[in-house]
Coordinates of C-alpha atoms and ligand atoms in Angstrom, one line a residue:
M1 CA 145.8 85.1 -36.0
T2 CA 146.9 85.1 -32.3
N3 CA 146.4 82.8 -29.5
K4 CA 146.5 82.8 -25.8
S5 CA 150.6 81.8 -25.1
T6 CA 151.0 85.5 -27.8
P7 CA 152.0 88.0 -26.3
P8 CA 150.7 90.9 -28.4
Q9 CA 154.5 92.1 -29.4
A10 CA 154.7 89.2 -30.9
A11 CA 151.1 88.6 -32.4
A12 CA 152.2 92.5 -34.3
A13 CA 155.5 90.7 -34.7
S14 CA 154.2 87.9 -36.6
E15 CA 152.3 90.0 -38.7
G16 CA 154.3 92.9 -38.9
R17 CA 153.6 95.4 -38.3
P18 CA 153.7 97.6 -35.1
L19 CA 151.1 97.3 -32.4
H20 CA 148.1 99.9 -32.7
F21 CA 146.6 102.1 -30.4
I22 CA 144.3 100.1 -29.0
E23 CA 147.8 98.0 -28.5
Q24 CA 149.6 100.3 -26.9
I25 CA 147.5 101.6 -24.8
I26 CA 146.2 97.7 -22.9
T27 CA 150.6 96.9 -22.6
K28 CA 150.3 100.5 -20.8
D29 CA 147.3 100.2 -18.2
L30 CA 148.8 96.5 -18.0
G31 CA 152.7 97.4 -17.1
E32 CA 151.6 100.3 -14.7
G33 CA 149.3 98.3 -13.3
K34 CA 146.0 100.4 -14.0
V35 CA 144.3 97.2 -15.1
K36 CA 145.2 93.5 -13.7
R37 CA 142.8 91.6 -16.3
V38 CA 141.5 92.4 -19.8
V39 CA 138.3 92.2 -20.5
T40 CA 136.4 93.5 -23.1
R41 CA 132.7 93.0 -24.9
F42 CA 131.2 92.4 -28.2
P43 CA 128.3 95.7 -27.0
P44 CA 125.8 94.9 -30.5
E45 CA 121.8 95.2 -30.6
P46 CA 120.0 93.1 -31.7
N47 CA 117.6 94.8 -34.0
G48 CA 119.0 93.2 -37.5
Y49 CA 122.2 91.0 -38.6
L50 CA 125.6 91.0 -38.2
H51 CA 127.8 93.3 -41.4
I52 CA 131.2 93.1 -42.5
G53 CA 131.5 96.1 -40.1
H54 CA 130.5 94.3 -36.5
A55 CA 133.2 91.4 -37.9
K56 CA 135.6 94.3 -38.0
S57 CA 134.7 95.4 -34.0
I58 CA 134.7 91.0 -33.0
C59 CA 137.5 90.6 -34.4
L60 CA 139.0 93.8 -32.2
N61 CA 137.4 92.8 -29.8
F62 CA 137.8 88.7 -29.0
E63 CA 141.5 88.8 -30.7
L64 CA 142.4 91.7 -28.1
A65 CA 140.9 89.2 -25.1
E66 CA 142.9 86.5 -26.7
A67 CA 146.3 88.2 -27.0
F68 CA 146.5 90.4 -23.9
G69 CA 145.4 86.4 -22.0
G70 CA 142.1 88.0 -20.4
V71 CA 138.3 87.4 -21.4
C72 CA 135.8 88.6 -24.4
N73 CA 132.1 88.7 -22.8
L74 CA 129.1 89.1 -25.8
R75 CA 126.7 91.6 -24.5
F76 CA 123.2 92.0 -26.4
D77 CA 122.9 95.7 -26.2
D78 CA 118.9 94.7 -26.0
T79 CA 117.5 98.9 -24.5
N80 CA 115.0 99.0 -27.5
P81 CA 112.3 96.4 -27.5
A82 CA 110.7 97.5 -29.9
R83 CA 113.1 96.7 -32.7
E84 CA 114.3 94.0 -31.1
E85 CA 113.7 90.8 -32.0
Q86 CA 114.7 87.2 -30.4
E87 CA 115.5 86.1 -34.3
Y88 CA 118.2 88.6 -34.3
V89 CA 119.4 87.6 -31.0
D90 CA 120.0 83.7 -32.3
A91 CA 121.4 84.7 -35.7
I92 CA 124.6 87.0 -34.0
K93 CA 125.4 84.7 -31.9
A94 CA 125.6 81.9 -34.6
D95 CA 127.6 84.4 -36.8
V96 CA 130.3 85.5 -33.3
A97 CA 130.7 81.3 -33.5
W98 CA 131.2 80.8 -37.2
L99 CA 133.9 83.5 -37.1
G100 CA 135.4 81.0 -34.0
F101 CA 135.5 83.2 -30.9
H102 CA 134.4 82.1 -27.7
W103 CA 132.6 84.3 -25.4
D104 CA 133.2 84.6 -21.4
G105 CA 130.6 82.4 -19.8
E106 CA 126.9 82.7 -20.6
V107 CA 125.7 85.0 -23.4
K108 CA 125.4 88.4 -21.7
Y109 CA 122.0 90.9 -21.9
S110 CA 121.9 94.4 -20.5
S111 CA 118.5 94.2 -19.2
D112 CA 120.1 91.3 -17.0
Y113 CA 121.2 94.7 -15.1
F114 CA 117.4 96.2 -15.3
D115 CA 117.4 95.8 -11.9
T116 CA 120.4 97.3 -10.5
F117 CA 120.0 100.5 -13.7
Y118 CA 116.9 100.7 -12.1
D119 CA 118.1 100.6 -8.6
W120 CA 120.6 104.0 -9.2
A121 CA 118.5 105.7 -10.8
V122 CA 116.6 106.2 -7.9
A123 CA 119.9 106.6 -6.1
L124 CA 121.0 109.2 -8.7
V125 CA 117.5 110.4 -7.6
G126 CA 118.0 110.7 -4.0
A127 CA 120.7 112.5 -4.8
G128 CA 119.2 115.2 -7.1
K129 CA 120.9 114.6 -10.1
A130 CA 117.9 113.7 -11.7
Y131 CA 114.5 114.2 -12.3
V132 CA 111.7 113.3 -14.3
C133 CA 110.5 115.7 -16.6
D134 CA 106.6 116.1 -18.0
L135 CA 108.5 118.2 -21.6
S136 CA 107.1 115.8 -24.1
A137 CA 109.8 114.0 -27.5
Q138 CA 109.0 117.4 -29.2
Q139 CA 109.4 120.4 -26.5
A140 CA 112.4 118.4 -24.8
S141 CA 114.4 118.7 -28.3
E142 CA 113.9 122.3 -29.1
Y143 CA 114.4 123.3 -24.7
R144 CA 117.9 121.4 -25.5
G145 CA 119.2 124.0 -27.8
W146 CA 121.7 122.9 -30.3
A147 CA 125.4 122.8 -30.3
T148 CA 126.1 127.0 -30.4
R149 CA 123.8 128.3 -28.8
P150 CA 122.8 126.4 -24.8
G151 CA 119.7 124.9 -23.9
R152 CA 117.3 126.1 -21.1
D153 CA 116.6 124.0 -18.0
S154 CA 113.0 122.1 -18.2
P155 CA 109.7 123.7 -16.2
N156 CA 110.7 120.6 -14.2
R157 CA 114.4 120.5 -13.1
G158 CA 114.0 121.8 -9.6
R159 CA 111.7 118.9 -8.6
S160 CA 111.7 117.5 -5.2
V161 CA 113.6 114.7 -4.4
E162 CA 110.2 112.8 -2.9
E163 CA 107.9 114.2 -5.8
N164 CA 110.5 112.4 -8.2
L165 CA 111.1 109.4 -6.2
D166 CA 107.2 109.3 -6.7
L167 CA 106.8 109.6 -10.0
L168 CA 110.0 107.5 -10.8
A169 CA 108.1 105.3 -9.6
R170 CA 104.5 104.8 -10.7
M171 CA 106.2 104.9 -14.1
K172 CA 107.7 102.0 -13.4
A173 CA 104.4 100.6 -12.1
G174 CA 102.8 101.7 -15.3
E175 CA 100.9 105.1 -14.4
F176 CA 101.9 107.0 -17.2
D177 CA 101.4 107.1 -20.6
E178 CA 104.5 106.2 -23.9
G179 CA 106.2 109.3 -24.2
S180 CA 104.4 111.6 -21.4
R181 CA 107.4 111.7 -19.3
T182 CA 111.1 110.3 -19.4
L183 CA 113.9 110.4 -16.3
R184 CA 116.8 112.4 -17.4
A185 CA 119.7 112.6 -15.2
K186 CA 120.7 116.9 -14.3
I187 CA 124.1 117.7 -15.8
D188 CA 124.2 121.1 -17.3
M189 CA 121.8 122.4 -20.3
A190 CA 124.6 125.5 -21.1
S191 CA 127.3 122.2 -22.3
P192 CA 128.9 122.6 -25.3
N193 CA 128.4 118.7 -25.4
M194 CA 124.9 118.2 -25.9
H195 CA 124.9 114.5 -24.4
L196 CA 125.7 116.4 -21.5
R197 CA 122.3 118.3 -21.5
D198 CA 119.9 116.7 -19.1
P199 CA 120.0 113.2 -20.9
V200 CA 117.0 111.0 -20.6
L201 CA 117.5 107.2 -18.4
Y202 CA 114.7 106.0 -18.9
R203 CA 111.7 105.7 -21.2
I204 CA 107.8 105.2 -21.0
R205 CA 107.8 101.8 -23.3
K206 CA 104.6 99.8 -22.9
E207 CA 105.7 96.6 -25.3
S208 CA 107.1 93.0 -24.8
H209 CA 110.4 92.6 -24.3
H210 CA 112.8 89.2 -26.2
Q211 CA 114.0 88.3 -22.7
T212 CA 112.1 90.4 -20.4
G213 CA 108.8 89.8 -20.7
D214 CA 106.7 92.4 -19.8
K215 CA 108.2 92.7 -16.4
W216 CA 109.1 96.8 -17.2
C217 CA 107.6 99.4 -19.9
I218 CA 110.1 101.8 -18.8
Y219 CA 113.6 100.6 -20.4
P220 CA 117.2 102.7 -19.9
S221 CA 118.3 105.1 -22.8
Y222 CA 121.9 103.4 -24.4
D223 CA 123.6 105.8 -23.0
F224 CA 122.7 104.9 -19.2
A225 CA 122.7 101.3 -19.8
H226 CA 126.3 101.2 -21.9
G227 CA 129.1 101.8 -19.1
Q228 CA 126.5 100.4 -16.1
G229 CA 127.2 96.9 -18.1
D230 CA 130.9 97.6 -18.6
A231 CA 131.6 98.1 -14.8
I232 CA 129.0 95.6 -14.0
E233 CA 131.2 93.3 -16.1
G234 CA 134.3 94.4 -15.1
V235 CA 135.4 95.6 -18.5
S236 CA 138.5 97.1 -18.5
H237 CA 138.1 99.1 -22.0
S238 CA 135.3 99.3 -23.8
I239 CA 135.5 99.9 -27.4
C240 CA 133.7 101.8 -29.2
T241 CA 133.1 103.4 -33.1
L242 CA 134.0 107.7 -33.3
E243 CA 130.7 108.0 -33.5
F244 CA 130.5 107.7 -29.7
A245 CA 133.7 109.8 -28.6
D246 CA 130.9 112.5 -27.9
H247 CA 129.3 110.4 -25.5
R248 CA 132.5 110.0 -23.3
P249 CA 131.8 112.8 -21.3
L250 CA 128.5 111.4 -20.1
Y251 CA 129.9 108.1 -20.5
D252 CA 132.0 109.0 -17.2
W253 CA 130.0 111.0 -15.2
F254 CA 127.6 108.2 -14.9
I255 CA 130.5 106.0 -13.6
D256 CA 131.6 108.8 -11.1
N257 CA 128.0 109.3 -10.6
L258 CA 126.9 105.5 -9.7
P259 CA 128.3 103.2 -6.9
V260 CA 129.2 101.3 -9.4
P261 CA 131.7 98.7 -9.0
S262 CA 134.3 98.7 -11.7
R263 CA 135.9 101.8 -13.7
P264 CA 135.6 100.6 -17.1
R265 CA 137.7 103.3 -19.7
Q266 CA 135.7 104.0 -23.8
Y267 CA 138.6 104.3 -26.8
E268 CA 137.3 105.3 -29.9
F269 CA 138.3 103.2 -33.3
A270 CA 137.3 104.7 -37.3
R271 CA 134.1 102.5 -37.7
L272 CA 134.7 100.4 -41.5
E273 CA 133.2 101.6 -44.7
L274 CA 134.0 99.3 -47.6
N275 CA 133.5 101.0 -51.2
Y276 CA 130.1 99.8 -53.2
T277 CA 128.6 98.4 -49.6
V278 CA 125.9 99.5 -46.7
T279 CA 127.0 98.9 -43.5
S280 CA 123.8 99.9 -41.3
K281 CA 121.0 98.1 -40.1
R282 CA 117.9 100.4 -40.7
K283 CA 119.8 99.7 -44.5
L284 CA 120.0 96.9 -44.7
K285 CA 116.9 95.8 -43.1
Q286 CA 114.9 97.9 -46.1
L287 CA 116.6 95.7 -48.1
V288 CA 115.2 93.3 -46.7
D289 CA 111.4 94.4 -45.4
E290 CA 111.2 95.4 -49.5
G291 CA 112.6 92.5 -51.4
H292 CA 115.3 93.6 -53.3
V293 CA 117.1 90.9 -51.9
G294 CA 116.3 87.9 -50.5
G295 CA 117.4 87.7 -46.8
W296 CA 119.1 89.3 -44.7
D297 CA 121.5 85.8 -45.5
D298 CA 120.9 86.6 -49.3
P299 CA 124.6 86.1 -50.6
R300 CA 124.6 89.7 -51.5
M301 CA 124.1 91.1 -48.2
P302 CA 127.2 92.5 -46.3
T303 CA 126.3 90.5 -43.7
L304 CA 128.1 87.4 -41.6
S305 CA 124.9 84.9 -42.9
G306 CA 125.2 86.0 -46.5
M307 CA 129.2 86.2 -47.4
R308 CA 128.7 82.7 -45.5
R309 CA 125.6 81.7 -48.0
R310 CA 127.9 82.8 -50.4
G311 CA 131.3 80.8 -49.4
Y312 CA 133.4 83.4 -47.5
T313 CA 135.2 81.2 -45.1
P314 CA 135.8 82.4 -41.1
A315 CA 139.8 82.9 -42.2
A316 CA 138.8 85.2 -45.3
V317 CA 136.6 87.2 -42.6
R318 CA 138.7 87.1 -39.7
R319 CA 142.1 87.4 -41.9
F320 CA 140.8 91.2 -44.0
C321 CA 140.1 92.5 -40.2
D322 CA 143.6 92.0 -39.7
M323 CA 145.0 93.4 -42.9
I324 CA 142.6 96.7 -43.0
G325 CA 144.1 97.4 -39.3
V326 CA 142.5 99.4 -36.3
T327 CA 143.0 103.7 -36.7
R328 CA 140.9 106.3 -35.3
A329 CA 141.5 107.7 -39.1
A330 CA 138.0 107.2 -41.1
S331 CA 138.6 105.8 -43.9
T332 CA 136.8 104.0 -47.4
V333 CA 138.2 100.1 -47.5
D334 CA 138.6 98.9 -50.9
I335 CA 136.1 95.6 -51.5
G336 CA 139.1 94.3 -53.0
T337 CA 140.9 93.9 -50.1
L338 CA 138.0 91.6 -48.9
E339 CA 138.1 90.0 -51.8
Y340 CA 141.3 89.2 -52.4
A341 CA 141.3 87.8 -48.8
V342 CA 138.5 85.6 -49.4
R343 CA 140.6 84.3 -52.7
D344 CA 143.7 83.9 -51.7
D345 CA 141.6 81.3 -48.6
L346 CA 140.0 79.3 -50.9
N347 CA 142.7 78.9 -53.3
E348 CA 144.5 77.6 -50.2
Q349 CA 141.2 74.9 -48.9
A350 CA 139.0 74.4 -51.8
P351 CA 139.2 71.3 -53.8
R352 CA 138.8 71.6 -57.2
A353 CA 136.0 70.1 -59.7
M354 CA 134.7 71.2 -62.9
C355 CA 131.7 72.4 -63.3
V356 CA 129.6 73.1 -67.1
L357 CA 128.2 76.6 -66.7
D358 CA 126.7 76.3 -70.1
P359 CA 126.4 72.4 -72.1
L360 CA 127.6 72.5 -75.2
K361 CA 127.5 68.6 -76.9
V362 CA 130.6 66.8 -78.3
V363 CA 131.1 63.3 -79.6
V364 CA 133.5 61.9 -79.1
G365 CA 133.7 59.8 -82.6
N366 CA 135.9 57.3 -81.7
F367 CA 135.1 56.8 -78.5
P368 CA 133.5 53.6 -78.2
A369 CA 129.8 54.1 -76.6
G370 CA 128.6 52.9 -74.0
E371 CA 132.2 53.0 -72.9
V372 CA 133.9 54.0 -69.6
E373 CA 137.5 55.5 -69.2
H374 CA 138.4 56.5 -65.8
M375 CA 140.9 59.1 -66.0
T376 CA 142.0 60.7 -62.4
Q377 CA 143.3 64.3 -61.2
P378 CA 144.6 65.3 -57.8
A379 CA 141.8 67.1 -56.3
H380 CA 144.3 70.1 -55.0
P381 CA 147.8 70.9 -56.8
Q382 CA 149.4 71.6 -54.4
R383 CA 147.6 69.4 -51.2
Q384 CA 148.1 66.0 -51.8
A385 CA 146.5 64.7 -48.5
M386 CA 143.1 65.9 -50.5
G387 CA 143.3 63.1 -52.4
Q388 CA 142.2 62.0 -56.1
R389 CA 139.7 62.9 -57.6
R390 CA 138.1 59.7 -60.3
L391 CA 136.6 62.0 -64.1
P392 CA 135.0 58.8 -66.2
F393 CA 135.0 59.5 -69.7
T394 CA 132.3 59.1 -72.3
R395 CA 131.9 59.2 -75.9
E396 CA 129.7 62.3 -75.3
I397 CA 130.8 65.2 -73.2
F398 CA 130.2 68.7 -72.7
I399 CA 132.3 71.8 -72.9
D400 CA 130.8 75.2 -72.3
R401 CA 129.7 76.6 -75.5
A402 CA 132.3 79.7 -74.6
D403 CA 135.1 77.4 -75.4
F404 CA 134.3 76.9 -79.5
N405 CA 134.2 79.2 -81.9
E406 CA 133.0 78.6 -85.6
D407 CA 135.6 80.6 -86.6
S408 CA 138.4 78.7 -87.2
G409 CA 140.2 81.9 -88.1
L410 CA 140.8 83.1 -85.3
S411 CA 144.3 84.1 -83.7
R412 CA 145.7 81.4 -81.6
K413 CA 146.6 84.0 -79.2
K414 CA 143.6 85.3 -78.9
F415 CA 141.0 82.1 -78.7
K416 CA 143.1 79.5 -76.5
R417 CA 140.6 77.0 -77.0
L418 CA 138.6 74.5 -79.4
V419 CA 137.3 75.9 -83.3
P420 CA 137.2 73.6 -86.0
G421 CA 139.5 71.6 -87.3
E422 CA 141.8 72.3 -84.8
W423 CA 142.8 70.9 -81.5
V424 CA 142.3 71.6 -77.9
R425 CA 143.0 69.6 -74.4
L426 CA 140.1 68.4 -72.2
R427 CA 142.2 68.7 -69.0
G428 CA 143.5 65.6 -67.0
A429 CA 142.0 64.0 -70.3
Y430 CA 142.4 63.5 -74.3
V431 CA 144.0 66.2 -76.7
I432 CA 140.7 66.3 -79.1
R433 CA 140.1 68.1 -82.3
A434 CA 136.6 69.7 -84.0
D435 CA 135.5 67.8 -87.2
D436 CA 131.9 69.5 -87.8
V437 CA 129.5 71.3 -86.2
I438 CA 125.9 70.4 -86.2
K439 CA 122.9 73.3 -86.1
N440 CA 119.4 73.5 -86.7
T441 CA 117.0 75.3 -89.1
A442 CA 117.5 78.8 -86.8
G443 CA 121.4 78.5 -87.6
E444 CA 122.2 77.8 -83.7
I445 CA 125.1 74.9 -82.6
L446 CA 123.5 71.3 -81.3
E447 CA 126.4 69.8 -81.2
I448 CA 129.8 69.1 -81.8
R449 CA 131.3 66.0 -84.0
A450 CA 135.0 65.8 -82.8
S451 CA 137.7 62.6 -82.7
L452 CA 140.5 61.9 -79.5
V453 CA 144.3 62.0 -80.6
P454 CA 145.0 58.3 -78.1
G455 CA 147.4 57.9 -75.9
T456 CA 147.0 61.9 -74.8
V457 CA 146.6 61.1 -71.6
G458 CA 148.8 62.6 -69.4
A459 CA 151.3 62.7 -72.7
N460 CA 152.3 65.0 -75.0
P461 CA 150.4 64.9 -78.7
P462 CA 152.5 63.7 -81.7
E463 CA 153.9 65.9 -83.5
G464 CA 151.8 68.1 -86.0
V465 CA 149.1 68.2 -83.2
R466 CA 149.1 70.9 -81.8
P467 CA 146.7 72.1 -79.4
R468 CA 145.3 75.8 -78.7
G469 CA 144.6 75.8 -75.0
V470 CA 143.0 73.1 -72.1
I471 CA 139.7 73.2 -71.7
H472 CA 136.9 71.6 -68.6
W473 CA 134.5 69.1 -70.0
V474 CA 132.3 67.0 -67.8
S475 CA 131.1 63.5 -69.6
A476 CA 127.8 63.7 -70.6
S477 CA 125.7 60.5 -68.9
H478 CA 128.2 60.8 -65.6
S479 CA 127.4 64.5 -64.7
I480 CA 124.6 66.0 -62.6
D481 CA 122.7 69.0 -63.3
C482 CA 122.4 71.7 -61.0
E483 CA 121.7 75.6 -60.7
V484 CA 124.6 77.7 -60.7
R485 CA 124.2 81.4 -59.0
L486 CA 126.6 84.1 -60.2
Y487 CA 126.7 87.1 -58.1
D488 CA 128.0 90.9 -59.4
R489 CA 128.2 93.2 -57.0
L490 CA 125.0 94.3 -54.7
F491 CA 125.5 98.4 -55.8
T492 CA 127.1 100.4 -58.8
D493 CA 128.1 103.1 -57.1
E494 CA 131.5 103.4 -54.9
A495 CA 129.2 105.1 -52.2
P496 CA 126.1 104.1 -52.7
D497 CA 124.7 106.2 -49.5
A498 CA 127.3 109.1 -50.1
G499 CA 125.9 112.9 -48.6
E500 CA 122.5 112.8 -49.9
K501 CA 122.1 109.9 -52.0
N502 CA 119.4 107.5 -51.8
F503 CA 120.4 104.2 -52.0
L504 CA 118.2 102.0 -53.8
D505 CA 119.0 104.2 -56.5
A506 CA 122.4 103.0 -57.0
L507 CA 120.9 99.0 -56.4
N508 CA 122.3 97.0 -59.5
P509 CA 119.5 95.2 -61.6
H510 CA 122.3 92.4 -62.6
S511 CA 123.8 91.7 -59.2
L512 CA 121.9 88.1 -59.7
T513 CA 122.1 85.6 -62.4
V514 CA 120.8 82.3 -62.1
L515 CA 121.8 79.8 -64.8
S516 CA 119.6 76.1 -64.6
G517 CA 120.6 73.3 -66.5
C518 CA 124.3 73.8 -65.3
R519 CA 126.6 70.2 -65.4
G520 CA 129.1 68.9 -62.6
E521 CA 131.3 66.3 -62.5
Q522 CA 130.2 63.2 -61.1
G523 CA 132.1 63.5 -58.1
L524 CA 130.5 66.6 -56.6
A525 CA 126.8 64.6 -56.4
G526 CA 127.8 63.8 -53.0
A527 CA 128.1 67.6 -51.6
A528 CA 126.4 69.6 -49.0
G529 CA 125.5 72.8 -48.0
G530 CA 128.4 75.1 -46.7
D531 CA 131.2 72.3 -49.0
H532 CA 133.7 74.8 -50.9
F533 CA 134.7 74.4 -54.7
Q534 CA 137.1 75.8 -57.5
F535 CA 134.9 75.3 -60.0
E536 CA 138.2 75.2 -63.1
R537 CA 138.3 78.4 -64.8
E538 CA 135.1 79.8 -63.6
G539 CA 136.0 81.0 -60.0
Y540 CA 134.9 79.7 -56.3
F541 CA 132.0 78.2 -56.0
C542 CA 129.9 77.0 -52.5
V543 CA 126.7 74.7 -51.7
D544 CA 124.1 77.2 -51.6
G545 CA 122.7 74.7 -48.4
K546 CA 119.2 76.5 -48.0
L547 CA 118.0 76.0 -52.3
S548 CA 119.8 72.5 -52.1
G549 CA 117.7 69.8 -51.4
E550 CA 115.7 67.2 -53.7
G551 CA 115.1 69.7 -57.3
G552 CA 119.4 69.2 -57.1
L553 CA 122.7 71.5 -56.0
V554 CA 122.2 75.0 -55.8
F555 CA 126.1 76.6 -56.2
N556 CA 126.9 79.8 -55.2
R557 CA 129.6 81.3 -57.2
T558 CA 132.0 83.0 -54.6
I559 CA 133.8 84.9 -56.6
G560 CA 136.1 85.1 -59.5
L561 CA 139.7 83.1 -60.3
K562 CA 140.7 87.0 -61.0
E563 CA 140.5 90.3 -59.7
G564 CA 137.7 92.2 -61.1
R565 CA 135.2 89.6 -61.5
Ligands
ATP1 P1 122.9 100.6 -37.2 O1 124.1 100.9 -38.2 O2 122.0 99.7 -36.7 O3 124.2 101.4 -36.3 P2 125.5 99.7 -35.2 O4 126.6 99.7 -35.2 O5 125.3 100.7 -34.1 O6 124.6 99.5 -36.1 P3 125.4 98.2 -32.5 O7 124.9 96.3 -32.9 O8 124.9 98.5 -32.0 O9 125.4 98.4 -34.2 O10 126.6 96.9 -32.9 C1 127.8 96.9 -32.4 C2 128.8 96.9 -32.4 O11 130.0 96.7 -33.3 C3 128.9 98.7 -31.9 O12 130.5 98.8 -30.1 C4 129.7 99.3 -32.9 O13 130.1 100.3 -32.7 C5 130.7 98.1 -34.4 N1 129.9 98.2 -35.3 C6 129.0 98.6 -35.8 N2 129.5 99.0 -37.1 C7 130.5 98.4 -37.3 C8 131.8 98.9 -38.5 N3 131.1 100.0 -39.8 N4 132.9 99.0 -38.0 C9 133.7 98.7 -37.2 N5 132.5 98.1 -36.1 C10 131.3 98.6 -36.3
MG2 MG1 124.7 100.6 -32.3

């Protein structure tokens, strides 16, 4: 992680890596005096929630600004009111802040500059470099040709400046229907780069906009807004993903042909692709809209809000983004890398607790009924400062059903838990022996009758008593009832949306398992939404702030203890 006082060289060195290509470019630009101050921006379109791919772009832009003593803007690229909403604006701001980044000054919007963009469009028309075109979208696309075949001029390409100015003003005034006219740049209909074949600058959209209300009925295209917004904000390095490489000549054309106050440059890097994951806002929206998940923040979603609710930490997400690096070579990252970062951070941070997911009652016959003995355990094995937790021990306790097996012939190596006639250690408490199994008429195990070995709390058992292993437990009376939600991958296919595949076909029907009637140690009663725990032997869990409440606590399993769970 870098900060203001760490030059990038040192930052890279502390991470044990060479400078990546954008750091090299910036170092050179600063060295040659081409750039005085590094300004970057993160430019989301508010048409969905941010996902893990966006996190890479956020980390890159904000960390570069920090490392080079510059600033990073948060600018909403809000040029398409039809797909955008305030809800997304709010969620995106919350997600960027959650990652721990601070944008420079106020949040910015492309729509802040709509007046300037319009003035510049008028200036282009005045210079004979833009015209109003009457082709329909379909006609325009036919006229555009294709990569190997030059396009044809629009019949309106030769319109006079006066007529174009008049038509543009009337477009703005709302005189024409949606789709009936566009403003286009006059560049080159034969260019091998399709983006230079008289691209659209303005389209008619009779939609209310979440920031500008009903002020406008024409809206600039992405291309006519993005670079100009960069120039207005003094962005020095405009970093985007590789699919925009083809747009760069157009980006530069606008900068060359408009009276912009500064000269930003665009650089492209490879977008993050994760296996078992889709990172297209359109597809994520489809999952939400069609009810395949509970919402954008469903803990199975690769959105930042979903991962937060699941229990991923900002430190883990940032660490992951550092681990995968920045290159121009497209590649798919294994989801295990992200999971590693999450597990590693939670191992450091999360206090330990015991929670029995599938409770089986054990009655300790030689412990007096009604009595409570307080055991203690460290909240975290390495972090003494986190203190101790109290674990009440009582005659009736719960262990996990999976920690008992009736077959006492199971080898000690294979089954390091409780079997009839043998011993097991209860974590932080006594060694107990299973004496008897009580069943109902259907043969289901109702409870275990056991006895404790006196003097075994924090001490080795006497000669001849050989516990098979250590298991977790809670007091039956001094524990809380809770719900636990286990998650598996949302998709069973490593590349759910590759090629012609329909990503919905790869949805995992077992991605969510809800366990009710789980029993957590007493101290968990005070937990609040977002609190992390390692439930011993089970994994890392996080209190679901949305689902927990009057009815009790709901824990999401963030991730298992070991790889592959
Ligand atoms: P969509 O999937 O809907 O096309 P988008 O990528 O266009 O989403 P934007 O809101 O335009 O979404 O993205 C904001 C910024 O995040 C852009 O600079 C974009 O390049 C970057 N970004 C988006 N997806 C990724 C990704 N998978 N990896 C890295 N950066 C990304
Ligand atoms: Mg985009």
